[in-house]
mmCIF file of C-alpha atoms and ligand atoms in Angstrom:
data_model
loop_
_atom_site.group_PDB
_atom_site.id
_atom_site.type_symbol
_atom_site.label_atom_id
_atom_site.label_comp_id
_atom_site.label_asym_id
_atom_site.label_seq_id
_atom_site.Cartn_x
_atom_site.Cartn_y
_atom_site.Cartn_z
ATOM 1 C CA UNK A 1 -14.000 -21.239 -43.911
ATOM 2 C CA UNK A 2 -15.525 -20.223 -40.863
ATOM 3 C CA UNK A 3 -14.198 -16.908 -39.832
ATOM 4 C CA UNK A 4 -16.149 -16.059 -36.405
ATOM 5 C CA UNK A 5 -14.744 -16.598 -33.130
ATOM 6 C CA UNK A 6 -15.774 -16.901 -29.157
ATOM 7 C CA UNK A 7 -15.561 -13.365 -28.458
ATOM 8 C CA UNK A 8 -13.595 -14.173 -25.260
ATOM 9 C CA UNK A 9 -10.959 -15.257 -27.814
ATOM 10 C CA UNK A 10 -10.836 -12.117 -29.673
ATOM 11 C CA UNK A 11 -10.902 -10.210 -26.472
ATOM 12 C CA UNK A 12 -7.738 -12.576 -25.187
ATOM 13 C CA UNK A 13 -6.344 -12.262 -28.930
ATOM 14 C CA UNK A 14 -6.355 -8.325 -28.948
ATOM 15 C CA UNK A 15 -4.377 -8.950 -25.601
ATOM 16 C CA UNK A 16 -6.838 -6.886 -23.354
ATOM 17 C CA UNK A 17 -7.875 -9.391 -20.793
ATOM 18 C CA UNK A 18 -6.917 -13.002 -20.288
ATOM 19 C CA UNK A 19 -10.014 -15.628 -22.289
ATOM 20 C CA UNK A 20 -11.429 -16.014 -18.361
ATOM 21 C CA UNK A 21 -11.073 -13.077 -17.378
ATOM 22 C CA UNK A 22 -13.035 -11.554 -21.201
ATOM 23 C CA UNK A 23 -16.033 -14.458 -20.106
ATOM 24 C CA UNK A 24 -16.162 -12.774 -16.712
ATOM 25 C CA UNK A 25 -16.515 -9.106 -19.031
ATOM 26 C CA UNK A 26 -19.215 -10.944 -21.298
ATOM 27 C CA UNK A 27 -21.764 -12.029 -18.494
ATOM 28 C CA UNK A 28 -21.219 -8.526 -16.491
ATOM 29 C CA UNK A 29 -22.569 -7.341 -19.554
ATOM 30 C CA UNK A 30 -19.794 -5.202 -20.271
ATOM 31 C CA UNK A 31 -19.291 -6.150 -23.922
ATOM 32 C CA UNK A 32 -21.206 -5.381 -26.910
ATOM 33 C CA UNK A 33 -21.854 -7.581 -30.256
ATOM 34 C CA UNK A 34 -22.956 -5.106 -33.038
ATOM 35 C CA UNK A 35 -25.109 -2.498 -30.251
ATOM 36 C CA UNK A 36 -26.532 -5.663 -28.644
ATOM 37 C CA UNK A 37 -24.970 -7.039 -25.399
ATOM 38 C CA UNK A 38 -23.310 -10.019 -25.923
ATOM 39 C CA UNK A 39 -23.739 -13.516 -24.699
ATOM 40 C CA UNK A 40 -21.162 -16.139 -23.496
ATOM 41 C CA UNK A 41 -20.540 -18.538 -26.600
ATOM 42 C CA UNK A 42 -21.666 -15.554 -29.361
ATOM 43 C CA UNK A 43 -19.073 -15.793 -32.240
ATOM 44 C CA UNK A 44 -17.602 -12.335 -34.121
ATOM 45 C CA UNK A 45 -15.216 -12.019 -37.125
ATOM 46 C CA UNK A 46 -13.830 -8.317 -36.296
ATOM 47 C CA UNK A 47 -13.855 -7.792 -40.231
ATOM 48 C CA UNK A 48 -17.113 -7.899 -40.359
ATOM 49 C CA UNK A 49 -18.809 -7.270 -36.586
ATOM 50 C CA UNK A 50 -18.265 -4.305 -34.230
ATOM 51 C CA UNK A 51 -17.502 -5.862 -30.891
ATOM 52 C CA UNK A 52 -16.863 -3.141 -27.495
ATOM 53 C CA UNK A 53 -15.672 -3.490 -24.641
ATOM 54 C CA UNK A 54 -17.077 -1.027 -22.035
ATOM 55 C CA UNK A 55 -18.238 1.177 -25.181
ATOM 56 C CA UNK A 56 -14.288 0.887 -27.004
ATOM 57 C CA UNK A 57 -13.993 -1.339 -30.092
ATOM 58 C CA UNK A 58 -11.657 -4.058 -30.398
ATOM 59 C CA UNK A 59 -9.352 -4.216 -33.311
ATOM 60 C CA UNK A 60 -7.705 -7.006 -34.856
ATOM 61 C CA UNK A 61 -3.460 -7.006 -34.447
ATOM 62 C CA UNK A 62 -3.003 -4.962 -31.162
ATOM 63 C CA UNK A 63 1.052 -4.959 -30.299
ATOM 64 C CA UNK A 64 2.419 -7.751 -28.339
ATOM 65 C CA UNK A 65 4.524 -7.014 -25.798
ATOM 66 C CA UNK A 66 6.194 -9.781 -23.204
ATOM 67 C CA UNK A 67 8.083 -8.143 -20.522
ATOM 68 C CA UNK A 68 10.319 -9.871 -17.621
ATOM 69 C CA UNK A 69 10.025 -8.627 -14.118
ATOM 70 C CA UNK A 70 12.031 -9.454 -11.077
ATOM 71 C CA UNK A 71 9.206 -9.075 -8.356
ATOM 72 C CA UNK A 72 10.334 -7.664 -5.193
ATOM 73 C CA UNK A 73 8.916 -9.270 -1.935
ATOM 74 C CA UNK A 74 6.224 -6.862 -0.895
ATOM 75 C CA UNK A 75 4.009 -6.236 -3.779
ATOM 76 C CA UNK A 76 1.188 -7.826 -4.441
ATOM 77 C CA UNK A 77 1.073 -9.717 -7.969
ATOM 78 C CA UNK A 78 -2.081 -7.508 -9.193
ATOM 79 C CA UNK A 79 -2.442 -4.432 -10.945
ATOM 80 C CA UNK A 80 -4.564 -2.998 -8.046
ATOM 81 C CA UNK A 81 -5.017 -4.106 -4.586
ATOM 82 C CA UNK A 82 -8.016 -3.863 -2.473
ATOM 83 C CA UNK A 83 -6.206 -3.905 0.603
ATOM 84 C CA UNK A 84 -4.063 -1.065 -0.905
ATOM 85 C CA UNK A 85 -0.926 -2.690 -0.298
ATOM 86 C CA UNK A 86 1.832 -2.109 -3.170
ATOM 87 C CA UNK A 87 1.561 -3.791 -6.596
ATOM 88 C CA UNK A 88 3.291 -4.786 -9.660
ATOM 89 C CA UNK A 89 2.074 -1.571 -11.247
ATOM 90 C CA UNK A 90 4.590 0.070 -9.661
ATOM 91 C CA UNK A 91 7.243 -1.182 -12.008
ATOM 92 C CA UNK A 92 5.863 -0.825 -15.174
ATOM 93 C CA UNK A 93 5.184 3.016 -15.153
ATOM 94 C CA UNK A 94 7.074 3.293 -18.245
ATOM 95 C CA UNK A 95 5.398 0.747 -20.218
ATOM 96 C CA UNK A 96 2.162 2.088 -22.047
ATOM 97 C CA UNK A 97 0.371 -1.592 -23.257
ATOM 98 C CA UNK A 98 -2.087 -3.349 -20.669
ATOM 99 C CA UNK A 99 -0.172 -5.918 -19.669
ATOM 100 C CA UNK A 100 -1.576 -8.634 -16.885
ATOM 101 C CA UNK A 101 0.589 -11.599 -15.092
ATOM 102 C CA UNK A 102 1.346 -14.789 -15.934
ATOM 103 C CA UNK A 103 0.349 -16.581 -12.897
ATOM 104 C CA UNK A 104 1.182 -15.358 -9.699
ATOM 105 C CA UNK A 105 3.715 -15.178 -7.214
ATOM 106 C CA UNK A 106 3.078 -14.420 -3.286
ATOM 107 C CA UNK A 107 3.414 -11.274 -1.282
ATOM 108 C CA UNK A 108 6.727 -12.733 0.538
ATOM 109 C CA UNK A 109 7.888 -14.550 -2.904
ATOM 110 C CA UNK A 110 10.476 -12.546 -5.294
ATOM 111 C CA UNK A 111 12.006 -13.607 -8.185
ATOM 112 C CA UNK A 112 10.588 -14.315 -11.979
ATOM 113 C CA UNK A 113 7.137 -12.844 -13.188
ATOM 114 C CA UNK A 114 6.125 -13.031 -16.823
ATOM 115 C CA UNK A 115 3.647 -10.294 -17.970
ATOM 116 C CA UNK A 116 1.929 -9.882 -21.235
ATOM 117 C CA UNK A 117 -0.666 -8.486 -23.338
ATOM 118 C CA UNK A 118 -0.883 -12.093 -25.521
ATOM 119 C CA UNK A 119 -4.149 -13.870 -23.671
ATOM 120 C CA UNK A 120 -3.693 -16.702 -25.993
ATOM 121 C CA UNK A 121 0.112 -17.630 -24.902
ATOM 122 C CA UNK A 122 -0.726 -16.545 -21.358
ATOM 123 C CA UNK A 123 -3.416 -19.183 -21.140
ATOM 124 C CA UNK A 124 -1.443 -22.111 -23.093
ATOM 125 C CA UNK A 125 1.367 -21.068 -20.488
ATOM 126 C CA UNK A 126 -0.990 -21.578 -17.158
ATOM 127 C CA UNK A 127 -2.787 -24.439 -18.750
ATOM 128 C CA UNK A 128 -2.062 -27.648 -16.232
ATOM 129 C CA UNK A 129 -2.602 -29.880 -19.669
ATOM 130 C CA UNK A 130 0.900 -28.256 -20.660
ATOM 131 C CA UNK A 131 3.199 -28.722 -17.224
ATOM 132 C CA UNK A 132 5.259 -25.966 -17.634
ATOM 133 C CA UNK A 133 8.471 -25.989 -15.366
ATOM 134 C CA UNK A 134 8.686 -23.913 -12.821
ATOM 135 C CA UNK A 135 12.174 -23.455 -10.523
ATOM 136 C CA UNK A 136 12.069 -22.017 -7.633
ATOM 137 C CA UNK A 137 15.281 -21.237 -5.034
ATOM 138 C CA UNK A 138 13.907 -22.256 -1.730
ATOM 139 C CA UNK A 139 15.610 -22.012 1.732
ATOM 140 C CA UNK A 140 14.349 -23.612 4.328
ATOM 141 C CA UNK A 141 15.238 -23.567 8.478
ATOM 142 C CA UNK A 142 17.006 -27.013 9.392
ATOM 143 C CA UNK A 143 18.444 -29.424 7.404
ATOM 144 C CA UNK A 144 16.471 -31.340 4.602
ATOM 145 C CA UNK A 145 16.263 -34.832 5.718
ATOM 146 C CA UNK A 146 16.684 -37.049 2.614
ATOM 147 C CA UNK A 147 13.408 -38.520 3.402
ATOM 148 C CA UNK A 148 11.814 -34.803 2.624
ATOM 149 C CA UNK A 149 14.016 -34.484 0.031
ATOM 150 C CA UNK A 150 12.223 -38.242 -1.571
ATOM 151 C CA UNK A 151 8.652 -37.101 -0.381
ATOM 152 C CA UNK A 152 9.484 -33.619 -2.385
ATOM 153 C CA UNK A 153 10.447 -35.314 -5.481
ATOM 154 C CA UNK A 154 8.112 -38.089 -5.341
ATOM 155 C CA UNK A 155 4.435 -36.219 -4.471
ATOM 156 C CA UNK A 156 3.349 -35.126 -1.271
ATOM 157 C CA UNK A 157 0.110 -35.365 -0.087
ATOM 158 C CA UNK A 158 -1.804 -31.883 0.385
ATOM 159 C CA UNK A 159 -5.657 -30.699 0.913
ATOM 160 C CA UNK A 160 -6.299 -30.455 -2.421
ATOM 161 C CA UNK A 161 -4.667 -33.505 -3.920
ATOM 162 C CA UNK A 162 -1.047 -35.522 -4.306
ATOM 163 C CA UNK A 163 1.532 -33.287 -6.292
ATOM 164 C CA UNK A 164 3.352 -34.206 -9.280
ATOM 165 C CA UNK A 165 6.558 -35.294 -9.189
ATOM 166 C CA UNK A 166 9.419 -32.209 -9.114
ATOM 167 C CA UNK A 167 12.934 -32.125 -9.269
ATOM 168 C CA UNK A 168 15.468 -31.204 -6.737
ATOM 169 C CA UNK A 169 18.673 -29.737 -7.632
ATOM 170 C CA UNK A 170 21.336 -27.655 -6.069
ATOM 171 C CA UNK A 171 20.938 -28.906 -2.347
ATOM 172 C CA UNK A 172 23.347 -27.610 0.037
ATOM 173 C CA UNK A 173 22.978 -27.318 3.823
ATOM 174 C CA UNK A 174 24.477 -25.205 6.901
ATOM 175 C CA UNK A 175 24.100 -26.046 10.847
ATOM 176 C CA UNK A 176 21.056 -24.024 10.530
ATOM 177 C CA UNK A 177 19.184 -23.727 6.918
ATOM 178 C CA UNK A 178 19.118 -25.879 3.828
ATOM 179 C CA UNK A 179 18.967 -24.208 0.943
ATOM 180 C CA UNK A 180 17.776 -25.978 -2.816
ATOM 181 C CA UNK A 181 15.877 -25.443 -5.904
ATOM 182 C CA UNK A 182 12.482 -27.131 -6.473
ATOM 183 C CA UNK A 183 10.966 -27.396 -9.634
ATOM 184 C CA UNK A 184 7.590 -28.119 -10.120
ATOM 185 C CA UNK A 185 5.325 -28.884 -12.943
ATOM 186 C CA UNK A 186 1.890 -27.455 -11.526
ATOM 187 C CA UNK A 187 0.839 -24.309 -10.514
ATOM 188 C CA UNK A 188 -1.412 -24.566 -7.581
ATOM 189 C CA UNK A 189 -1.749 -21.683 -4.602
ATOM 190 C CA UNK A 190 1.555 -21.155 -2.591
ATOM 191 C CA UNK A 191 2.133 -24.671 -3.577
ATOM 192 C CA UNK A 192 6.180 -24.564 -2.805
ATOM 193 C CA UNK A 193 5.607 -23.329 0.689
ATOM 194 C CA UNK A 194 2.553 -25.942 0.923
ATOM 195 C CA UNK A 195 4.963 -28.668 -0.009
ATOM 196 C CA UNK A 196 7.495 -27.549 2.667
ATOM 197 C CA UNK A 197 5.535 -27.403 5.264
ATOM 198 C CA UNK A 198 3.954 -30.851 4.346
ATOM 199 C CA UNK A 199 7.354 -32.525 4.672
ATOM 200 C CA UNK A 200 8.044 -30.680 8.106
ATOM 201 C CA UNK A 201 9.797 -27.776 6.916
ATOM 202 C CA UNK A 202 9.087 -23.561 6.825
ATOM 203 C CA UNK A 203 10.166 -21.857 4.466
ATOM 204 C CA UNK A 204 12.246 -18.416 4.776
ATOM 205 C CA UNK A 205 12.644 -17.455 1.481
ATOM 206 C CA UNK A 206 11.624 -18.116 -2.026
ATOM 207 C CA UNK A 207 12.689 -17.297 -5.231
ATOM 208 C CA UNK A 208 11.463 -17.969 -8.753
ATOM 209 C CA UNK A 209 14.455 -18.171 -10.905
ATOM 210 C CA UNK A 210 12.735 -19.888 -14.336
ATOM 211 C CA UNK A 211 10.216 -20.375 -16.155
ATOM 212 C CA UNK A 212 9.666 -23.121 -18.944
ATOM 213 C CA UNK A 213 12.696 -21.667 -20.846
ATOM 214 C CA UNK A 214 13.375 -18.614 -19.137
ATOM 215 C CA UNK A 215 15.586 -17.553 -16.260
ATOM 216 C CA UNK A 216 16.016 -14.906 -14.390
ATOM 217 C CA UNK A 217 19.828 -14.467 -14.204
ATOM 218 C CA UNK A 218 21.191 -11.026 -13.167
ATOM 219 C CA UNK A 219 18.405 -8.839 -13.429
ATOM 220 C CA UNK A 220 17.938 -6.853 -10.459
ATOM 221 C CA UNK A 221 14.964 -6.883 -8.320
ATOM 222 C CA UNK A 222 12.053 -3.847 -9.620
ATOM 223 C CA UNK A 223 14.143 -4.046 -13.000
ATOM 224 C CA UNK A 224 12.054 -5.777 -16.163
ATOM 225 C CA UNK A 225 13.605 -6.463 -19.716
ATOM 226 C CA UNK A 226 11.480 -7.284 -23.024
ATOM 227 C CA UNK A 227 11.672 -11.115 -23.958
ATOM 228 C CA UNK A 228 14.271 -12.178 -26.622
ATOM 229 C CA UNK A 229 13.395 -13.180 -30.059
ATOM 230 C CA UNK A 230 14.697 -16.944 -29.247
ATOM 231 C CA UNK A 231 13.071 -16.855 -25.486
ATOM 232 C CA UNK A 232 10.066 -16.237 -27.337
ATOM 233 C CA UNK A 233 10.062 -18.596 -29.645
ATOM 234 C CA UNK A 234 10.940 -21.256 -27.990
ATOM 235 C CA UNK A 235 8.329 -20.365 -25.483
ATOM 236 C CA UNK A 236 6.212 -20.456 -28.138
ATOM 237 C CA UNK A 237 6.518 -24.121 -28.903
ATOM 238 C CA UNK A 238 6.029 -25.500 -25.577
HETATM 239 N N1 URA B 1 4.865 -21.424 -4.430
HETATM 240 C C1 URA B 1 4.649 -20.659 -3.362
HETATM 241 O O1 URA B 1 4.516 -21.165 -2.261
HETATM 242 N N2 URA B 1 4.564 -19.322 -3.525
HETATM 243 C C2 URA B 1 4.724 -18.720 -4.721
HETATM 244 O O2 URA B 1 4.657 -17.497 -4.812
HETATM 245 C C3 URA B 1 4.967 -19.524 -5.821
HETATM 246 C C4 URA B 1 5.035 -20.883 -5.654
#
């Protein structure tokens, strides 16, 4: 049986970079296949080849780790910020594995952020093939029209394409906001605020509150918590 792998894989596997992010490593030249630099598409089995990354060797079975935040509007969904404005690192001080996000959330979006050191779930999880659900609590200024409401759950039309259909849930209204939760099964750029604004309204807050089987519930904003056993495993099988 064949027993070599991409070495993006193994980098993703040993849960130091996501499998894009490794490729990115490979043609900067910052990874090594037995003392030579490696190429994009070279193969490794770890039992047998020595494969670095910036001069460290990877080893097989690194600890997983998959840790819940509740992201605080203001920081930055990176682990450092070229602007220098605050990040996600800030809340993870006490944990010692690399961990890197699961997707992103905005600057001015709190709420549900997944991190983890497991490349291999991370990119299953972002995949568009898979259509995770993600909910979001949106309020909005004015009252959603039931028209918007239709357009939302039926595709609207942005610059970079029609989106899928999503699911609104939860509506309730006052003279001056509406507020609802959208869920939607893609994960493009500041799509929920895109979609809004599409259908006429702006968006004043937003709030990720799940995540294929996950939710948020009562943990309070800067606080994380380790995944369950049976969140993991279900998120497993999606
Ligand atoms: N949609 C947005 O507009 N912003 C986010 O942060 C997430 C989804």
């Amino acid at each position: 049986m064949e027993q070599k792998q991409r070495i993006q894989k193994l980098i993703a596997q040993a849960g130091l970079a996501s499998r894009r992010q490794a490729e990115i490593w490979i043609s900067q030249g910052r990874v090594t296949l037995n003392a030579n630099v490696a190429k994009l598409g070279d193969r490794a089995d770890l039992n047998e080849d020595r494969v670095c990354v910036d001069g460290k060797e990877l080893t097989a079975g690194q600890k997983k780790v998959y840790l819940l935040l509740n992201k605080p509007v203001g920081y930055v969904t990176t682990l450092s910020d070229p602007q220098g404005r605050p990040t996600i690192l800030h809340f993870l001080t006490d944990i010692d594995e690399r961990l890197f996000p699961v997707g992103r959330l905005d600057l001015n979006t709190e709420g549900l952020l997944l991190l983890t050191n497991d490349g291999d779930l991370a990119a299953r999880l972002l995949h568009p093939r898979h259509k995770i659900p993600k909910t979001y609590r949106v309020k909005v200024s004015g009252q959603l029209s039931s028209v918007a409401q239709q357009k939302l759950t039926r595709g609207v039309e942005l610059e970079d394409g029609l989106t899928a259909p999503a699911k609104i849930e939860h509506l309730r209204s006052s003279p001056r906001n509406s507020w609802f939760d959208l869920t939607i099964f893609e994960g493009r750029n500041r799509q929920v605020r895109r979609m809004c604004r599409a259908v006429g309204y702006s968006v004043s807050s937003l709030k990720r509150v799940r995540m294929a089987n996950i939710e948020l519930g009562n943990l309070a904003s800067g606080k994380t918590r380790m995944l369950r056993s049976d969140e993991l495993e279900n998120l497993k099988k999606m």
